[in-house]
Amino acid sequence: MRKTTIGFLGCGNVGGGVFALLEGTAGQIAHRDGIEFVLKRALVRDINKARSVPIPARLLTDRPEDVLDDPQIDIVLEFLGGEQPAIDFMLRALRNGKTVVTANKVALALGWHLLQAEAQKYGGGLYYEASVCGAIPVIRALTDSLQANRIDAVMGIINGTTNYILTRMAKEGKDYAQVLFDAQRLGLAEPDPSADVDGYDAAYKLSILASLAFHAHVPVGRIYREGIGSISARDIAYGKEMGLTLKLLAVAKRNNSVVEVRVHPTFVPNEHPLASVSGAFNAVFLKGHAFGEMMFYGQGAGDAPTASAVVSDLIMAAAAPRHWHPTFANQEQASPELGFDTNWASVYFIRLSASDKPGVLSAITGCFGAHEVSIASMVQHSGIDNDRVPLVFVTHRAHEQSVMQALKDMKPEDATVESVIRVEGR
Ligand code: HSE
């Protein structure tokens, strides 16, 4: 039996979940992997705070050095969340020759280049399956199982909070603010929901997924980001009539060395596998030149699902004869060989509020035509707002800039733009 000594940085929900899972599976891990994990210290902010997990009080410390500088600790598990002090603590652990397992997408996305360099220099490992989509083994899939492929597209529902909100808006016909308020009341959305609803959480995760998929660093700052705050129940209802389901989608596509990376509300056709992912579940849909299409589905957050990924990393790290590191030049900026396309081609759902007068429709379609934007379908709904009527267009594939220019050219007395939502998966 090999004994591996570990230390925790943080012991809140995720740390507690990992402690409980390690306790519950110790026999199985010993039998199957021949490893006994011994938790030596857990760094916490307040050692006197009551904890839901029965972690022995003697293991708790509020001194980072008790975990980071203890030569007996082989592997440090980081659950602090956020950028700092998590990055500095992980760097210090790596410099002390330890291996790090982290569930922290922000620290990894922003400090990956620094952490990777120290891991390589000092011979430690850096494991982060839990940083993206909780229990779903998508990191391992990209780094190991799908290595024979050129990955051409990653499309994911990688934020559970927004998927929960959008699912309820669609089912109940309620507005965003109403559902968000209810989700906060139920503890399913944070009191400050910005990280989730404005797409930051998904952008951090997409930066990690796209970098691994394309073997080149895709910094979070290069990802186009739009949240769900301006989505109305009306958009969702009109989309439904047209066979479309709304999701906050993280999209990364590659065309040779040119990539497009974006997080925004997106309609997907009802028959697309991503359309049926509802509630707080996550899913990642991949396209690869050899495997074709594949989708991962599961719980992207929560104590036990996240602990499932952390403990799996821990076992892998403890058993690894040699640690694996990404092959791409892991630097702060984007890999120089990558080009970033922001004038992507997509299908667009466009809702206008139009004047109900002769000739207006022809003026509107004239603007689309002048910019090579071709209309695939159009629905006019009965008048609601004074003399204005809602008009919904779905385009054929068109370029972003052409669509935006066409909309800019429309005269406000003819039509005003209520919403523009991209459509993927057609
Ligand atoms: N807040 C995230 C979500 C989970 O709603 O999916 C942690 O990344």
XYZ file of C-alpha atoms and ligand atoms in Angstrom:
434
model
C 0.000 0.000 0.000
C 1.402 3.393 -0.973
C 0.698 6.252 1.418
C 0.163 9.683 -0.189
C -0.091 12.672 2.108
C -2.360 15.489 1.007
C -3.271 18.987 2.136
C -6.338 21.115 1.394
C -6.395 24.799 0.566
C -9.949 25.616 1.607
C -12.531 23.351 3.174
C -15.917 24.763 2.228
C -18.496 22.956 0.105
C -16.106 21.409 -2.423
C -13.387 20.623 0.141
C -16.021 19.101 2.407
C -17.359 17.061 -0.525
C -13.863 15.770 -1.293
C -13.247 14.896 2.369
C -16.521 12.957 2.505
C -15.863 11.169 -0.796
C -12.338 10.194 0.252
C -13.676 8.839 3.537
C -16.413 6.904 1.780
C -14.197 5.391 -0.913
C -10.963 4.828 1.032
C -11.428 1.052 1.014
C -12.192 0.962 -2.687
C -9.185 3.178 -3.548
C -6.884 1.082 -1.385
C -8.132 -2.138 -2.961
C -8.192 -0.984 -6.551
C -5.333 1.521 -6.738
C -3.165 0.459 -3.816
C -3.117 4.011 -2.450
C -3.970 5.309 0.990
C -4.605 9.056 1.109
C -3.833 10.767 4.380
C -5.116 14.294 4.885
C -2.522 16.133 6.972
C -3.787 19.736 7.102
C -6.653 21.786 5.698
C -6.259 25.553 5.394
C -9.423 27.409 6.441
C -10.210 31.028 7.184
C -11.821 30.326 10.545
C -10.819 27.200 12.439
C -13.700 27.627 14.889
C -16.467 27.738 12.294
C -19.022 24.912 12.445
C -18.664 22.578 9.438
C -21.173 20.197 7.916
C -18.441 17.630 7.225
C -16.926 16.021 10.349
C -13.331 16.921 9.586
C -11.176 16.519 12.751
C -10.449 19.944 14.289
C -6.743 19.076 14.720
C -6.362 19.021 10.904
C -7.592 22.592 10.488
C -5.159 25.476 10.245
C -5.353 29.131 9.286
C -1.628 29.292 8.387
C -1.023 28.714 4.637
C 2.554 27.557 5.330
C 1.234 24.538 7.258
C 0.027 23.161 3.913
C 2.305 24.828 1.370
C 5.656 24.330 3.082
C 5.179 20.991 4.817
C 7.656 18.602 3.140
C 5.482 15.617 4.069
C 2.573 16.838 1.939
C 2.849 15.376 -1.574
C -0.292 16.738 -3.187
C -2.107 20.014 -2.523
C -5.805 20.257 -3.381
C -6.951 23.806 -4.015
C -10.568 24.801 -3.333
C -10.190 28.503 -2.565
C -11.755 29.732 -5.794
C -10.970 33.057 -7.490
C -7.715 34.446 -8.781
C -5.751 35.333 -5.629
C -4.394 34.107 -3.315
C -5.158 30.824 -5.118
C -2.582 31.362 -7.907
C 0.192 32.414 -5.519
C -0.527 29.536 -3.152
C -0.489 26.996 -5.987
C 2.756 28.455 -7.341
C 4.338 28.137 -3.909
C 3.196 24.521 -3.594
C 4.606 23.711 -7.043
C 7.919 25.413 -6.214
C 8.074 23.189 -3.162
C 7.931 20.189 -5.488
C 4.301 19.312 -4.790
C 1.624 18.309 -7.242
C -1.502 20.481 -7.383
C -5.089 19.443 -8.028
C -7.441 22.359 -8.525
C -11.148 22.906 -9.068
C -10.585 26.603 -9.789
C -11.378 27.706 -13.351
C -10.588 31.379 -12.702
C -7.111 30.722 -11.306
C -6.392 28.173 -14.008
C -7.636 30.293 -16.907
C -5.755 33.387 -15.698
C -2.638 31.754 -14.255
C -2.267 28.634 -16.369
C 0.967 29.792 -18.012
C 2.591 30.526 -14.626
C 1.359 27.350 -12.967
C 2.366 25.191 -15.914
C 5.874 26.655 -16.006
C 6.436 25.948 -12.302
C 4.950 22.460 -12.552
C 7.344 21.635 -15.374
C 10.334 23.276 -13.714
C 9.889 21.565 -10.349
C 8.559 18.256 -11.688
C 5.083 18.393 -10.121
C 1.759 17.734 -11.752
C -1.103 20.146 -12.372
C -4.545 18.521 -12.551
C -7.791 20.404 -13.183
C -10.609 18.107 -14.323
C -12.961 19.716 -11.770
C -12.323 23.233 -13.086
C -14.707 22.759 -16.032
C -18.170 21.189 -15.803
C -17.817 19.512 -12.407
C -18.186 15.761 -12.758
C -18.094 15.628 -16.567
C -14.743 14.138 -17.655
C -14.303 16.492 -20.592
C -10.755 17.612 -19.741
C -9.518 14.024 -19.673
C -11.422 13.346 -22.903
C -9.650 16.231 -24.653
C -6.186 15.496 -23.243
C -6.313 11.700 -23.557
C -9.207 9.886 -25.140
C -9.663 12.102 -28.217
C -5.996 12.856 -28.901
C -6.112 11.206 -32.322
C -8.482 13.901 -33.544
C -8.396 17.401 -34.882
C -11.162 19.002 -32.806
C -13.070 21.424 -35.018
C -15.805 22.577 -32.663
C -16.702 22.708 -29.000
C -20.231 23.832 -28.122
C -21.234 23.704 -24.511
C -23.872 24.489 -21.970
C -21.227 24.981 -19.318
C -23.039 27.124 -16.790
C -25.773 25.451 -14.797
C -27.260 28.588 -13.243
C -28.100 30.197 -16.578
C -29.411 26.921 -17.971
C -31.694 26.604 -14.953
C -32.975 30.171 -15.479
C -33.519 29.760 -19.223
C -35.220 26.388 -18.742
C -37.688 27.871 -16.274
C -38.303 30.921 -18.467
C -39.142 28.564 -21.346
C -41.372 26.262 -19.292
C -43.217 28.907 -17.297
C -43.231 31.811 -19.764
C -41.845 34.068 -17.022
C -39.467 36.977 -17.443
C -35.770 36.850 -16.643
C -35.934 39.065 -13.537
C -38.762 37.013 -12.027
C -36.964 33.674 -12.494
C -33.598 35.068 -11.356
C -35.203 36.394 -8.172
C -36.768 33.007 -7.510
C -33.493 31.178 -8.228
C -31.729 33.457 -5.736
C -34.424 32.812 -3.149
C -33.930 29.054 -3.600
C -30.136 29.394 -3.355
C -29.714 28.282 -6.968
C -28.241 31.616 -8.083
C -25.713 33.731 -6.209
C -26.820 36.957 -4.449
C -24.508 38.703 -6.955
C -25.317 36.652 -10.050
C -23.016 38.480 -12.460
C -20.346 35.758 -12.835
C -23.010 33.368 -14.090
C -25.595 35.494 -15.875
C -23.095 37.781 -17.611
C -21.206 34.796 -19.018
C -17.886 35.228 -17.166
C -18.009 31.744 -15.619
C -18.641 30.179 -19.026
C -15.871 32.280 -20.628
C -13.266 31.028 -18.121
C -14.314 27.461 -18.779
C -14.334 27.973 -22.539
C -10.807 29.399 -22.401
C -9.634 26.111 -20.848
C -11.649 23.871 -23.173
C -10.703 25.743 -26.353
C -7.004 25.815 -25.419
C -7.000 22.052 -24.939
C -9.122 21.390 -28.018
C -6.990 23.548 -30.313
C -3.591 22.859 -28.664
C -2.967 26.594 -28.451
C -3.618 29.125 -25.734
C -6.978 30.879 -26.062
C -6.969 33.581 -23.344
C -10.241 34.468 -21.701
C -9.777 38.090 -22.832
C -10.137 36.989 -26.475
C -13.551 35.423 -25.902
C -16.579 37.421 -27.018
C -19.063 37.457 -24.139
C -22.723 38.349 -23.818
C -24.963 37.366 -20.885
C -28.641 36.455 -20.608
C -29.819 39.644 -18.845
C -31.610 41.096 -21.867
C -33.389 37.895 -22.906
C -37.151 38.269 -22.806
C -39.835 35.628 -22.391
C -41.112 36.814 -25.755
C -37.879 35.818 -27.552
C -38.056 32.371 -26.021
C -41.721 31.996 -26.992
C -41.165 33.142 -30.602
C -38.128 30.863 -30.857
C -40.274 27.970 -29.656
C -42.764 28.630 -32.452
C -39.887 28.345 -34.905
C -38.583 25.076 -33.416
C -35.738 26.676 -31.478
C -34.606 26.374 -27.847
C -32.585 29.086 -26.131
C -29.339 28.305 -24.290
C -26.323 30.248 -23.055
C -23.834 28.547 -25.330
C -20.056 28.578 -25.226
C -18.815 28.135 -28.781
C -15.289 27.491 -30.028
C -14.731 26.676 -33.671
C -11.649 26.243 -35.743
C -10.960 26.659 -39.420
C -7.298 25.685 -39.861
C -5.483 28.121 -37.581
C -8.315 30.660 -37.383
C -10.626 30.287 -34.427
C -13.791 31.904 -33.155
C -14.552 31.820 -29.443
C -17.718 33.229 -27.966
C -20.233 32.944 -25.142
C -23.712 34.297 -25.784
C -27.400 33.395 -25.714
C -27.944 31.047 -28.628
C -30.902 29.296 -30.173
C -30.395 25.649 -31.073
C -32.872 23.629 -33.146
C -35.088 21.456 -30.945
C -33.696 18.327 -32.563
C -30.080 19.200 -31.629
C -28.836 17.152 -28.633
C -28.006 20.362 -26.711
C -31.662 21.482 -26.856
C -32.766 18.733 -24.481
C -30.246 19.656 -21.768
C -32.404 21.332 -19.167
C -32.260 22.597 -15.605
C -28.856 22.983 -14.015
C -27.274 20.251 -16.138
C -24.208 20.856 -18.306
C -23.323 19.361 -21.663
C -20.411 19.641 -24.062
C -20.867 18.803 -27.723
C -17.692 18.159 -29.713
C -16.850 17.700 -33.375
C -13.678 15.887 -34.348
C -12.426 14.820 -37.729
C -12.244 11.122 -36.797
C -14.910 10.581 -34.123
C -17.500 12.827 -35.775
C -19.881 14.167 -33.149
C -19.986 13.426 -29.422
C -21.778 14.854 -26.430
C -20.967 14.725 -22.718
C -23.809 15.354 -20.282
C -23.903 15.579 -16.510
C -23.740 17.662 -13.371
C -21.458 20.647 -13.741
C -21.519 21.816 -10.149
C -22.334 20.688 -6.634
C -20.209 19.236 -3.856
C -20.335 15.540 -4.729
C -20.114 15.885 -8.556
C -17.152 18.263 -8.234
C -15.544 15.976 -5.652
C -15.928 13.096 -8.109
C -13.616 14.888 -10.565
C -11.178 16.042 -7.859
C -10.740 12.571 -6.381
C -10.301 11.081 -9.832
C -7.506 13.616 -10.480
C -6.012 12.845 -7.097
C -5.837 9.117 -7.808
C -4.395 9.804 -11.252
C -1.799 12.220 -9.859
C -0.758 9.815 -7.107
C -0.444 6.896 -9.521
C 1.174 8.742 -12.440
C 4.656 7.539 -13.316
C 5.122 10.831 -15.191
C 2.994 13.965 -15.102
C 1.373 15.170 -18.309
C 1.463 18.837 -19.393
C -0.132 20.486 -22.438
C 2.097 20.565 -25.463
C 1.237 24.100 -26.586
C 3.323 27.122 -25.653
C 1.505 28.117 -22.512
C 1.972 31.847 -22.387
C -0.203 34.674 -21.168
C -1.068 35.926 -24.643
C -2.788 33.909 -27.327
C -0.556 31.442 -29.127
C 0.953 33.412 -32.037
C -0.131 30.847 -34.619
C -3.811 31.502 -33.851
C -5.950 33.991 -35.722
C -9.172 35.184 -34.071
C -12.213 35.669 -36.273
C -14.854 38.006 -34.868
C -16.823 38.320 -38.090
C -18.155 34.806 -37.707
C -20.784 33.261 -39.924
C -23.977 32.231 -38.182
C -27.709 31.993 -38.566
C -29.470 34.913 -36.824
C -32.827 35.252 -35.073
C -33.816 38.906 -35.254
C -36.855 40.440 -33.561
C -37.916 43.847 -34.751
C -40.683 46.161 -33.700
C -41.947 47.427 -37.033
C -44.334 50.075 -38.186
C -47.479 48.429 -39.601
C -47.586 50.435 -42.861
C -47.369 49.597 -46.559
C -43.786 49.368 -47.834
C -42.136 48.851 -44.442
C -41.473 45.153 -44.978
C -39.842 45.872 -48.301
C -37.658 48.586 -46.723
C -36.559 46.138 -44.034
C -35.780 43.283 -46.421
C -34.006 45.817 -48.639
C -31.571 46.538 -45.801
C -30.904 42.825 -45.344
C -30.476 42.343 -49.100
C -28.061 45.264 -49.432
C -25.697 43.467 -47.033
C -26.054 39.978 -48.536
C -28.156 38.764 -45.611
C -30.631 36.229 -46.899
C -33.879 35.549 -45.017
C -34.786 31.913 -44.320
C -38.113 32.562 -42.574
C -40.215 35.363 -41.179
C -43.164 35.497 -38.797
C -45.345 38.547 -38.237
C -47.217 38.510 -34.955
C -50.403 40.405 -34.325
C -49.964 44.028 -33.226
C -49.181 44.499 -29.568
C -47.435 47.817 -29.012
C -49.626 50.664 -30.360
C -49.207 50.690 -34.126
C -46.008 48.607 -34.049
C -45.926 44.882 -34.781
C -43.373 42.279 -33.810
C -41.554 40.828 -36.818
C -39.250 37.870 -36.349
C -36.708 36.901 -38.985
C -34.433 33.892 -39.126
C -31.633 34.361 -41.629
C -29.584 31.955 -43.661
C -25.933 31.794 -42.624
C -24.582 35.349 -42.721
C -21.601 37.251 -41.401
C -21.906 39.075 -38.075
C -20.807 42.438 -39.459
C -23.207 42.230 -42.406
C -26.139 41.544 -40.076
C -25.179 44.371 -37.714
C -24.738 46.783 -40.624
C -28.098 45.825 -42.118
C -29.778 46.493 -38.764
C -27.985 49.830 -38.427
C -29.280 50.874 -41.844
C -32.929 50.388 -40.839
C -34.803 53.630 -40.273
C -36.229 53.870 -36.728
C -39.573 54.980 -38.131
C -39.713 51.659 -40.048
C -38.313 49.285 -37.454
C -36.333 49.154 -34.236
C -34.264 46.182 -33.173
C -35.578 44.373 -30.103
C -33.198 41.435 -30.085
C -30.541 39.648 -32.091
C -29.831 36.067 -31.088
C -27.419 33.795 -32.910
C -28.512 30.307 -33.925
C -26.088 27.354 -33.878
C -26.379 23.705 -34.738
C -28.216 24.024 -38.017
N -21.694 28.717 -11.064
C -21.393 27.631 -11.940
C -22.639 27.192 -12.653
C -20.781 26.452 -11.260
O -23.719 27.730 -12.426
O -22.537 26.294 -13.476
C -19.340 26.670 -10.950
O -18.592 26.875 -12.096
